[in-house]
Short mmCIF file of the C-alpha atoms (twelve columns), coordinates in Angstrom:
data_MODEL
# 
_entry.id   MODEL 
# 
loop_
_atom_site.group_PDB 
_atom_site.id 
_atom_site.type_symbol 
_atom_site.label_atom_id 
_atom_site.label_alt_id 
_atom_site.label_comp_id 
_atom_site.label_asym_id 
_atom_site.label_seq_id 
_atom_site.Cartn_x 
_atom_site.Cartn_y 
_atom_site.Cartn_z 
_atom_site.pdbx_PDB_model_num 
ATOM 1   C CA . UNK A 1   184.825 -16.858 156.015 1 
ATOM 2   C CA . UNK A 2   184.557 -19.621 153.424 1 
ATOM 3   C CA . UNK A 3   184.177 -22.273 156.130 1 
ATOM 4   C CA . UNK A 4   181.441 -20.232 157.807 1 
ATOM 5   C CA . UNK A 5   179.602 -19.748 154.531 1 
ATOM 6   C CA . UNK A 6   179.877 -23.452 153.746 1 
ATOM 7   C CA . UNK A 7   178.399 -24.343 157.139 1 
ATOM 8   C CA . UNK A 8   175.556 -21.880 156.668 1 
ATOM 9   C CA . UNK A 9   174.857 -23.415 153.275 1 
ATOM 10  C CA . UNK A 10  174.700 -26.874 154.869 1 
ATOM 11  C CA . UNK A 11  171.934 -25.708 157.206 1 
ATOM 12  C CA . UNK A 12  169.952 -23.963 154.459 1 
ATOM 13  C CA . UNK A 13  171.211 -20.387 154.749 1 
ATOM 14  C CA . UNK A 14  172.609 -19.109 151.462 1 
ATOM 15  C CA . UNK A 15  174.024 -15.936 150.006 1 
ATOM 16  C CA . UNK A 16  171.846 -14.988 147.046 1 
ATOM 17  C CA . UNK A 17  172.721 -13.085 143.898 1 
ATOM 18  C CA . UNK A 18  171.418 -9.708  142.728 1 
ATOM 19  C CA . UNK A 19  169.217 -11.463 140.152 1 
ATOM 20  C CA . UNK A 20  167.416 -13.563 142.777 1 
ATOM 21  C CA . UNK A 21  163.749 -14.306 142.142 1 
ATOM 22  C CA . UNK A 22  161.515 -16.191 144.551 1 
ATOM 23  C CA . UNK A 23  159.871 -19.373 143.298 1 
ATOM 24  C CA . UNK A 24  157.569 -19.697 146.311 1 
ATOM 25  C CA . UNK A 25  153.864 -18.800 146.152 1 
ATOM 26  C CA . UNK A 26  150.772 -18.700 148.318 1 
ATOM 27  C CA . UNK A 27  148.775 -21.937 148.224 1 
ATOM 28  C CA . UNK A 28  146.408 -20.451 145.647 1 
ATOM 29  C CA . UNK A 29  149.321 -19.544 143.345 1 
ATOM 30  C CA . UNK A 30  149.429 -15.855 144.279 1 
ATOM 31  C CA . UNK A 31  152.588 -13.847 144.870 1 
ATOM 32  C CA . UNK A 32  151.216 -10.978 146.940 1 
ATOM 33  C CA . UNK A 33  148.417 -9.946  149.250 1 
ATOM 34  C CA . UNK A 34  147.548 -6.637  150.902 1 
ATOM 35  C CA . UNK A 35  147.480 -6.132  154.652 1 
ATOM 36  C CA . UNK A 36  146.182 -2.962  156.305 1 
ATOM 37  C CA . UNK A 37  147.634 -2.557  159.808 1 
ATOM 38  C CA . UNK A 38  146.475 -0.523  162.790 1 
ATOM 39  C CA . UNK A 39  142.718 -1.008  162.458 1 
ATOM 40  C CA . UNK A 40  141.958 -0.834  166.154 1 
ATOM 41  C CA . UNK A 41  138.167 -0.997  166.430 1 
ATOM 42  C CA . UNK A 42  134.906 -1.758  164.579 1 
ATOM 43  C CA . UNK A 43  134.418 1.869   163.502 1 
ATOM 44  C CA . UNK A 44  137.768 1.912   161.751 1 
ATOM 45  C CA . UNK A 45  137.119 -1.524  160.226 1 
ATOM 46  C CA . UNK A 46  133.811 -0.316  158.772 1 
ATOM 47  C CA . UNK A 47  135.699 2.650   157.374 1 
ATOM 48  C CA . UNK A 48  138.081 0.268   155.601 1 
ATOM 49  C CA . UNK A 49  135.176 -1.566  153.945 1 
ATOM 50  C CA . UNK A 50  133.600 1.673   152.690 1 
ATOM 51  C CA . UNK A 51  136.949 2.926   151.403 1 
ATOM 52  C CA . UNK A 52  137.582 -0.310  149.477 1 
ATOM 53  C CA . UNK A 53  134.441 0.370   147.449 1 
ATOM 54  C CA . UNK A 54  135.369 3.998   146.887 1 
ATOM 55  C CA . UNK A 55  138.876 3.201   145.623 1 
ATOM 56  C CA . UNK A 56  137.914 -0.052  143.858 1 
ATOM 57  C CA . UNK A 57  140.689 -2.102  145.433 1 
ATOM 58  C CA . UNK A 58  140.675 -5.269  147.506 1 
ATOM 59  C CA . UNK A 59  142.767 -6.395  150.444 1 
ATOM 60  C CA . UNK A 60  143.249 -9.690  152.258 1 
ATOM 61  C CA . UNK A 61  144.154 -8.957  155.875 1 
ATOM 62  C CA . UNK A 62  143.441 -6.388  158.582 1 
ATOM 63  C CA . UNK A 63  145.489 -6.225  161.787 1 
ATOM 64  C CA . UNK A 64  144.687 -4.661  165.133 1 
ATOM 65  C CA . UNK A 65  147.806 -3.650  167.066 1 
ATOM 66  C CA . UNK A 66  146.710 -2.203  170.434 1 
ATOM 67  C CA . UNK A 67  145.913 -5.574  171.995 1 
ATOM 68  C CA . UNK A 68  143.067 -8.027  172.457 1 
ATOM 69  C CA . UNK A 69  142.593 -6.831  176.041 1 
ATOM 70  C CA . UNK A 70  141.745 -3.305  174.824 1 
ATOM 71  C CA . UNK A 71  138.573 -4.581  173.106 1 
ATOM 72  C CA . UNK A 72  135.273 -5.704  174.616 1 
ATOM 73  C CA . UNK A 73  133.755 -9.051  173.651 1 
ATOM 74  C CA . UNK A 74  131.064 -7.260  171.652 1 
ATOM 75  C CA . UNK A 75  133.667 -5.222  169.751 1 
ATOM 76  C CA . UNK A 76  135.614 -8.349  168.863 1 
ATOM 77  C CA . UNK A 77  132.421 -10.074 167.723 1 
ATOM 78  C CA . UNK A 78  131.510 -7.070  165.572 1 
ATOM 79  C CA . UNK A 79  134.940 -7.087  163.932 1 
ATOM 80  C CA . UNK A 80  134.604 -10.837 163.353 1 
ATOM 81  C CA . UNK A 81  131.281 -10.298 161.580 1 
ATOM 82  C CA . UNK A 82  132.779 -7.587  159.367 1 
ATOM 83  C CA . UNK A 83  135.721 -9.827  158.459 1 
ATOM 84  C CA . UNK A 84  133.548 -12.829 157.627 1 
ATOM 85  C CA . UNK A 85  131.107 -10.738 155.558 1 
ATOM 86  C CA . UNK A 86  133.997 -9.443  153.460 1 
ATOM 87  C CA . UNK A 87  136.122 -12.614 153.362 1 
ATOM 88  C CA . UNK A 88  139.035 -10.937 155.154 1 
ATOM 89  C CA . UNK A 89  141.636 -12.190 157.578 1 
ATOM 90  C CA . UNK A 90  141.486 -10.480 160.957 1 
ATOM 91  C CA . UNK A 91  144.537 -10.539 163.223 1 
ATOM 92  C CA . UNK A 92  144.349 -9.281  166.801 1 
ATOM 93  C CA . UNK A 93  147.520 -8.596  168.773 1 
ATOM 94  C CA . UNK A 94  148.503 -9.820  172.209 1 
ATOM 95  C CA . UNK A 95  147.691 -7.343  174.973 1 
ATOM 96  C CA . UNK A 96  149.979 -8.039  177.972 1 
ATOM 97  C CA . UNK A 97  153.474 -6.826  177.041 1 
ATOM 98  C CA . UNK A 98  156.284 -4.745  178.506 1 
ATOM 99  C CA . UNK A 99  154.878 -1.365  177.493 1 
ATOM 100 C CA . UNK A 100 151.563 -2.175  179.207 1 
ATOM 101 C CA . UNK A 101 152.833 -3.557  182.505 1 
ATOM 102 C CA . UNK A 102 154.929 -1.981  185.284 1 
ATOM 103 C CA . UNK A 103 158.206 -2.016  183.332 1 
ATOM 104 C CA . UNK A 104 160.134 1.215   183.766 1 
ATOM 105 C CA . UNK A 105 162.854 -0.158  181.491 1 
ATOM 106 C CA . UNK A 106 160.507 -0.328  178.500 1 
ATOM 107 C CA . UNK A 107 159.865 3.411   178.765 1 
ATOM 108 C CA . UNK A 108 163.529 4.383   178.340 1 
ATOM 109 C CA . UNK A 109 165.399 4.892   175.061 1 
ATOM 110 C CA . UNK A 110 167.816 2.028   175.757 1 
ATOM 111 C CA . UNK A 111 165.286 -0.240  177.447 1 
ATOM 112 C CA . UNK A 112 162.886 0.057   174.534 1 
ATOM 113 C CA . UNK A 113 164.931 -2.698  172.912 1 
ATOM 114 C CA . UNK A 114 162.838 -5.213  174.837 1 
ATOM 115 C CA . UNK A 115 160.094 -4.090  172.439 1 
ATOM 116 C CA . UNK A 116 156.716 -5.632  173.284 1 
ATOM 117 C CA . UNK A 117 158.113 -8.827  174.779 1 
ATOM 118 C CA . UNK A 118 156.711 -10.404 177.931 1 
ATOM 119 C CA . UNK A 119 158.252 -9.977  181.386 1 
ATOM 120 C CA . UNK A 120 158.041 -12.830 183.855 1 
ATOM 121 C CA . UNK A 121 155.833 -15.862 184.370 1 
ATOM 122 C CA . UNK A 122 152.582 -14.050 185.116 1 
ATOM 123 C CA . UNK A 123 152.662 -11.948 181.961 1 
ATOM 124 C CA . UNK A 124 153.227 -15.114 179.930 1 
ATOM 125 C CA . UNK A 125 150.103 -16.594 181.533 1 
ATOM 126 C CA . UNK A 126 148.148 -13.371 180.939 1 
ATOM 127 C CA . UNK A 127 149.196 -13.322 177.282 1 
ATOM 128 C CA . UNK A 128 148.084 -16.926 176.758 1 
ATOM 129 C CA . UNK A 129 144.733 -16.123 178.392 1 
ATOM 130 C CA . UNK A 130 144.413 -13.050 176.137 1 
ATOM 131 C CA . UNK A 131 144.949 -15.249 173.072 1 
ATOM 132 C CA . UNK A 132 142.559 -17.953 174.319 1 
ATOM 133 C CA . UNK A 133 139.844 -15.316 174.790 1 
ATOM 134 C CA . UNK A 134 140.170 -14.121 171.200 1 
ATOM 135 C CA . UNK A 135 140.246 -17.671 169.824 1 
ATOM 136 C CA . UNK A 136 137.188 -18.674 171.857 1 
ATOM 137 C CA . UNK A 137 135.314 -15.732 170.307 1 
ATOM 138 C CA . UNK A 138 136.254 -16.924 166.802 1 
ATOM 139 C CA . UNK A 139 139.512 -15.149 165.943 1 
ATOM 140 C CA . UNK A 140 141.863 -17.257 163.826 1 
ATOM 141 C CA . UNK A 141 144.763 -14.815 163.413 1 
ATOM 142 C CA . UNK A 142 147.049 -13.710 166.272 1 
ATOM 143 C CA . UNK A 143 149.801 -11.077 166.080 1 
ATOM 144 C CA . UNK A 144 152.707 -11.893 168.426 1 
ATOM 145 C CA . UNK A 145 155.645 -9.919  169.817 1 
ATOM 146 C CA . UNK A 146 157.426 -12.600 171.819 1 
ATOM 147 C CA . UNK A 147 159.226 -15.697 170.547 1 
ATOM 148 C CA . UNK A 148 158.658 -17.597 173.793 1 
ATOM 149 C CA . UNK A 149 154.925 -17.005 173.547 1 
ATOM 150 C CA . UNK A 150 154.990 -18.273 169.957 1 
ATOM 151 C CA . UNK A 151 156.792 -21.412 171.125 1 
ATOM 152 C CA . UNK A 152 154.170 -22.097 173.815 1 
ATOM 153 C CA . UNK A 153 151.162 -21.345 171.619 1 
ATOM 154 C CA . UNK A 154 152.474 -23.598 168.867 1 
ATOM 155 C CA . UNK A 155 152.897 -26.419 171.414 1 
ATOM 156 C CA . UNK A 156 149.275 -25.842 172.441 1 
ATOM 157 C CA . UNK A 157 148.207 -25.933 168.788 1 
ATOM 158 C CA . UNK A 158 150.068 -29.208 168.226 1 
ATOM 159 C CA . UNK A 159 148.368 -30.738 171.278 1 
ATOM 160 C CA . UNK A 160 144.941 -29.633 170.050 1 
ATOM 161 C CA . UNK A 161 144.411 -27.036 172.803 1 
ATOM 162 C CA . UNK A 162 144.277 -24.367 170.091 1 
ATOM 163 C CA . UNK A 163 142.510 -25.012 166.743 1 
ATOM 164 C CA . UNK A 164 144.867 -26.093 163.980 1 
ATOM 165 C CA . UNK A 165 143.647 -23.305 161.671 1 
ATOM 166 C CA . UNK A 166 144.813 -20.504 163.996 1 
ATOM 167 C CA . UNK A 167 147.639 -18.540 162.336 1 
ATOM 168 C CA . UNK A 168 150.483 -16.881 164.253 1 
ATOM 169 C CA . UNK A 169 152.061 -13.757 162.755 1 
ATOM 170 C CA . UNK A 170 155.330 -12.413 164.203 1 
ATOM 171 C CA . UNK A 171 155.589 -8.622  164.431 1 
ATOM 172 C CA . UNK A 172 158.423 -6.442  163.136 1 
ATOM 173 C CA . UNK A 173 158.715 -5.196  166.719 1 
ATOM 174 C CA . UNK A 174 160.464 -8.424  167.707 1 
ATOM 175 C CA . UNK A 175 163.406 -7.074  165.713 1 
ATOM 176 C CA . UNK A 176 164.310 -9.991  163.418 1 
ATOM 177 C CA . UNK A 177 166.198 -9.301  160.197 1 
ATOM 178 C CA . UNK A 178 168.307 -12.262 159.093 1 
ATOM 179 C CA . UNK A 179 167.690 -15.724 157.604 1 
ATOM 180 C CA . UNK A 180 168.781 -17.639 160.706 1 
ATOM 181 C CA . UNK A 181 166.225 -15.822 162.863 1 
ATOM 182 C CA . UNK A 182 163.577 -16.401 160.210 1 
ATOM 183 C CA . UNK A 183 164.294 -20.152 160.159 1 
ATOM 184 C CA . UNK A 184 164.017 -20.262 163.944 1 
ATOM 185 C CA . UNK A 185 160.640 -18.487 163.922 1 
ATOM 186 C CA . UNK A 186 159.340 -20.825 161.229 1 
ATOM 187 C CA . UNK A 187 160.597 -23.826 163.212 1 
ATOM 188 C CA . UNK A 188 158.799 -22.806 166.404 1 
ATOM 189 C CA . UNK A 189 155.469 -22.237 164.673 1 
ATOM 190 C CA . UNK A 190 155.217 -18.894 162.868 1 
ATOM 191 C CA . UNK A 191 152.796 -18.816 159.922 1 
ATOM 192 C CA . UNK A 192 154.172 -15.505 158.661 1 
ATOM 193 C CA . UNK A 193 157.041 -13.229 159.683 1 
ATOM 194 C CA . UNK A 194 157.345 -9.457  159.606 1 
ATOM 195 C CA . UNK A 195 161.085 -8.682  159.526 1 
ATOM 196 C CA . UNK A 196 162.379 -5.263  160.568 1 
ATOM 197 C CA . UNK A 197 161.073 -2.567  158.270 1 
ATOM 198 C CA . UNK A 198 164.199 -1.239  156.572 1 
ATOM 199 C CA . UNK A 199 165.768 -4.376  155.072 1 
ATOM 200 C CA . UNK A 200 167.246 -3.986  151.600 1 
ATOM 201 C CA . UNK A 201 166.137 -6.217  148.742 1 
ATOM 202 C CA . UNK A 202 169.105 -8.582  149.004 1 
ATOM 203 C CA . UNK A 203 168.435 -8.977  152.721 1 
ATOM 204 C CA . UNK A 204 164.809 -9.862  152.058 1 
ATOM 205 C CA . UNK A 205 165.956 -12.307 149.357 1 
ATOM 206 C CA . UNK A 206 168.269 -14.124 151.785 1 
ATOM 207 C CA . UNK A 207 165.382 -14.571 154.217 1 
ATOM 208 C CA . UNK A 208 163.064 -15.816 151.484 1 
ATOM 209 C CA . UNK A 209 165.637 -18.367 150.351 1 
ATOM 210 C CA . UNK A 210 165.797 -19.765 153.901 1 
ATOM 211 C CA . UNK A 211 162.074 -20.197 154.642 1 
ATOM 212 C CA . UNK A 212 158.816 -21.083 152.897 1 
ATOM 213 C CA . UNK A 213 156.205 -19.210 154.968 1 
ATOM 214 C CA . UNK A 214 154.943 -15.762 153.864 1 
ATOM 215 C CA . UNK A 215 156.788 -12.559 154.688 1 
ATOM 216 C CA . UNK A 216 154.963 -9.424  155.816 1 
ATOM 217 C CA . UNK A 217 156.726 -6.348  154.408 1 
ATOM 218 C CA . UNK A 218 155.940 -2.703  155.156 1 
ATOM 219 C CA . UNK A 219 155.526 -0.634  151.999 1 
ATOM 220 C CA . UNK A 220 155.470 2.478   154.190 1 
ATOM 221 C CA . UNK A 221 155.873 3.415   157.825 1 
ATOM 222 C CA . UNK A 222 154.709 5.842   160.503 1 
ATOM 223 C CA . UNK A 223 157.123 8.555   161.565 1 
ATOM 224 C CA . UNK A 224 157.829 6.697   164.812 1 
ATOM 225 C CA . UNK A 225 159.507 3.869   162.851 1 
ATOM 226 C CA . UNK A 226 161.289 5.917   160.187 1 
ATOM 227 C CA . UNK A 227 158.495 7.372   158.100 1 
ATOM 228 C CA . UNK A 228 159.957 6.035   154.841 1 
ATOM 229 C CA . UNK A 229 157.963 4.936   151.785 1 
ATOM 230 C CA . UNK A 230 158.900 2.010   149.521 1 
ATOM 231 C CA . UNK A 231 156.196 2.307   146.864 1 
ATOM 232 C CA . UNK A 232 158.584 2.179   143.903 1 
ATOM 233 C CA . UNK A 233 160.352 -0.835  145.413 1 
ATOM 234 C CA . UNK A 234 157.155 -2.879  145.769 1 
ATOM 235 C CA . UNK A 235 157.434 -4.651  142.374 1 
ATOM 236 C CA . UNK A 236 160.955 -5.802  143.285 1 
ATOM 237 C CA . UNK A 237 159.849 -6.748  146.792 1 
ATOM 238 C CA . UNK A 238 157.233 -9.049  145.271 1 
ATOM 239 C CA . UNK A 239 159.832 -10.623 142.980 1 
ATOM 240 C CA . UNK A 240 162.324 -11.428 145.742 1 
ATOM 241 C CA . UNK A 241 160.008 -12.025 148.727 1 
ATOM 242 C CA . UNK A 242 156.954 -13.826 147.310 1 
ATOM 243 C CA . UNK A 243 154.698 -14.929 148.921 1 
ATOM 244 C CA . UNK A 244 154.416 -11.551 150.590 1 
ATOM 245 C CA . UNK A 245 151.831 -9.526  152.479 1 
ATOM 246 C CA . UNK A 246 152.284 -5.876  151.504 1 
ATOM 247 C CA . UNK A 247 151.606 -3.918  154.700 1 
ATOM 248 C CA . UNK A 248 150.207 -0.650  153.437 1 
ATOM 249 C CA . UNK A 249 148.707 2.442   155.053 1 
ATOM 250 C CA . UNK A 250 151.058 2.690   158.020 1 
ATOM 251 C CA . UNK A 251 152.311 6.158   157.106 1 
ATOM 252 C CA . UNK A 252 148.891 7.517   158.098 1 
ATOM 253 C CA . UNK A 253 149.564 6.651   161.743 1 
ATOM 254 C CA . UNK A 254 151.734 8.593   164.172 1 
ATOM 255 C CA . UNK A 255 152.911 5.392   165.856 1 
ATOM 256 C CA . UNK A 256 152.277 1.652   166.172 1 
ATOM 257 C CA . UNK A 257 149.336 2.003   168.576 1 
ATOM 258 C CA . UNK A 258 147.756 4.975   166.818 1 
ATOM 259 C CA . UNK A 259 144.009 5.141   167.463 1 
ATOM 260 C CA . UNK A 260 142.506 4.616   164.017 1 
ATOM 261 C CA . UNK A 261 139.289 6.291   162.909 1 
ATOM 262 C CA . UNK A 262 136.879 6.134   160.011 1 
ATOM 263 C CA . UNK A 263 138.759 9.026   158.374 1 
ATOM 264 C CA . UNK A 264 142.196 7.450   158.791 1 
ATOM 265 C CA . UNK A 265 140.853 4.181   157.352 1 
ATOM 266 C CA . UNK A 266 140.012 5.969   154.112 1 
ATOM 267 C CA . UNK A 267 143.520 7.403   153.996 1 
ATOM 268 C CA . UNK A 268 145.039 3.954   154.497 1 
ATOM 269 C CA . UNK A 269 143.036 2.447   151.642 1 
ATOM 270 C CA . UNK A 270 144.029 5.387   149.449 1 
ATOM 271 C CA . UNK A 271 147.627 4.282   150.056 1 
ATOM 272 C CA . UNK A 272 146.690 0.736   149.021 1 
ATOM 273 C CA . UNK A 273 145.338 2.113   145.739 1 
ATOM 274 C CA . UNK A 274 148.624 3.947   145.123 1 
ATOM 275 C CA . UNK A 275 150.665 0.789   145.698 1 
ATOM 276 C CA . UNK A 276 148.306 -1.242  143.505 1 
ATOM 277 C CA . UNK A 277 148.856 1.285   140.707 1 
ATOM 278 C CA . UNK A 278 152.629 0.878   141.127 1 
ATOM 279 C CA . UNK A 279 152.300 -2.889  140.769 1 
ATOM 280 C CA . UNK A 280 150.013 -2.600  137.746 1 
ATOM 281 C CA . UNK A 281 152.408 -0.203  136.061 1 
ATOM 282 C CA . UNK A 282 155.788 -1.760  136.818 1 
ATOM 283 C CA . UNK A 283 155.008 -5.455  137.364 1 
ATOM 284 C CA . UNK A 284 151.660 -6.141  135.758 1 
ATOM 285 C CA . UNK A 285 152.449 -9.860  135.561 1 
ATOM 286 C CA . UNK A 286 152.494 -10.127 139.342 1 
ATOM 287 C CA . UNK A 287 149.884 -12.605 140.578 1 
ATOM 288 C CA . UNK A 288 147.587 -11.248 143.258 1 
ATOM 289 C CA . UNK A 289 146.263 -13.868 145.650 1 
ATOM 290 C CA . UNK A 290 142.529 -14.498 145.624 1 
ATOM 291 C CA . UNK A 291 140.294 -13.888 148.632 1 
ATOM 292 C CA . UNK A 292 140.079 -17.634 149.043 1 
ATOM 293 C CA . UNK A 293 138.547 -18.753 152.331 1 
ATOM 294 C CA . UNK A 294 140.369 -22.085 152.386 1 
ATOM 295 C CA . UNK A 295 143.795 -20.465 152.614 1 
ATOM 296 C CA . UNK A 296 143.101 -17.404 154.767 1 
ATOM 297 C CA . UNK A 297 142.897 -16.943 158.543 1 
ATOM 298 C CA . UNK A 298 139.324 -15.703 158.368 1 
ATOM 299 C CA . UNK A 299 137.560 -15.731 161.748 1 
ATOM 300 C CA . UNK A 300 134.658 -17.997 162.562 1 
ATOM 301 C CA . UNK A 301 131.295 -17.547 164.259 1 
ATOM 302 C CA . UNK A 302 131.391 -19.487 167.533 1 
# 
């Protein structure tokens, strides 16, 4: 094992100690940001904004998970306007994926391991077109479920076919949970990575040591993905995983594609306020990132 560990060390993959602390930060010097997932439509997004005022908290990112193709142009434009008005990142997810096409395999308990990846050439083309549509409307944040799609989109970004300020976020549903996978995703163009939801602190630390891009970590989860809460762990998560997006409010949903509403948006922001209180109480020196336009994937009016 010593030879294996030495080789891993040579390529930047290290075993970290129990006292590990991250020395990486967001570009504005912050250690953590809040992300509210599963905001599927303008109504739910407006609910988030109202709830932020009621609970006196602020967030940085909102993600839609059902797919770009499930929204009309006017709905996307409305969500863009809400995001810009409130200086928030808005990430839309890719629509064409195994659970949406004719795959029987994806509907089985064993076949579900293909997650939301793309099947075949045509679905790859459809997914790229889905992303291009969102970008052409002004979206600058894309949630991805397929490593091959990330590879292609990053090549397009390098060649100038996609604006350089478009950010690619890799979903937990791709199933990555180790530092080697994280390095690969960073190498092929990921701007942030959501590892699998149940990684222990030392596992998160080993990933942080291997990469420099932000991690997206669930502080809680819907029943369909375990239903567990990590509120008391959040201060330690910030210490070992910074810079980190704290994905909060997921326990309100029944599953990943849960149809959010104005009411559920309030419940999600209530969860954000609980996590913020945990941070303030147990790690009040933690640096919260500012809502700084220069460093966020805020959409644009086209």
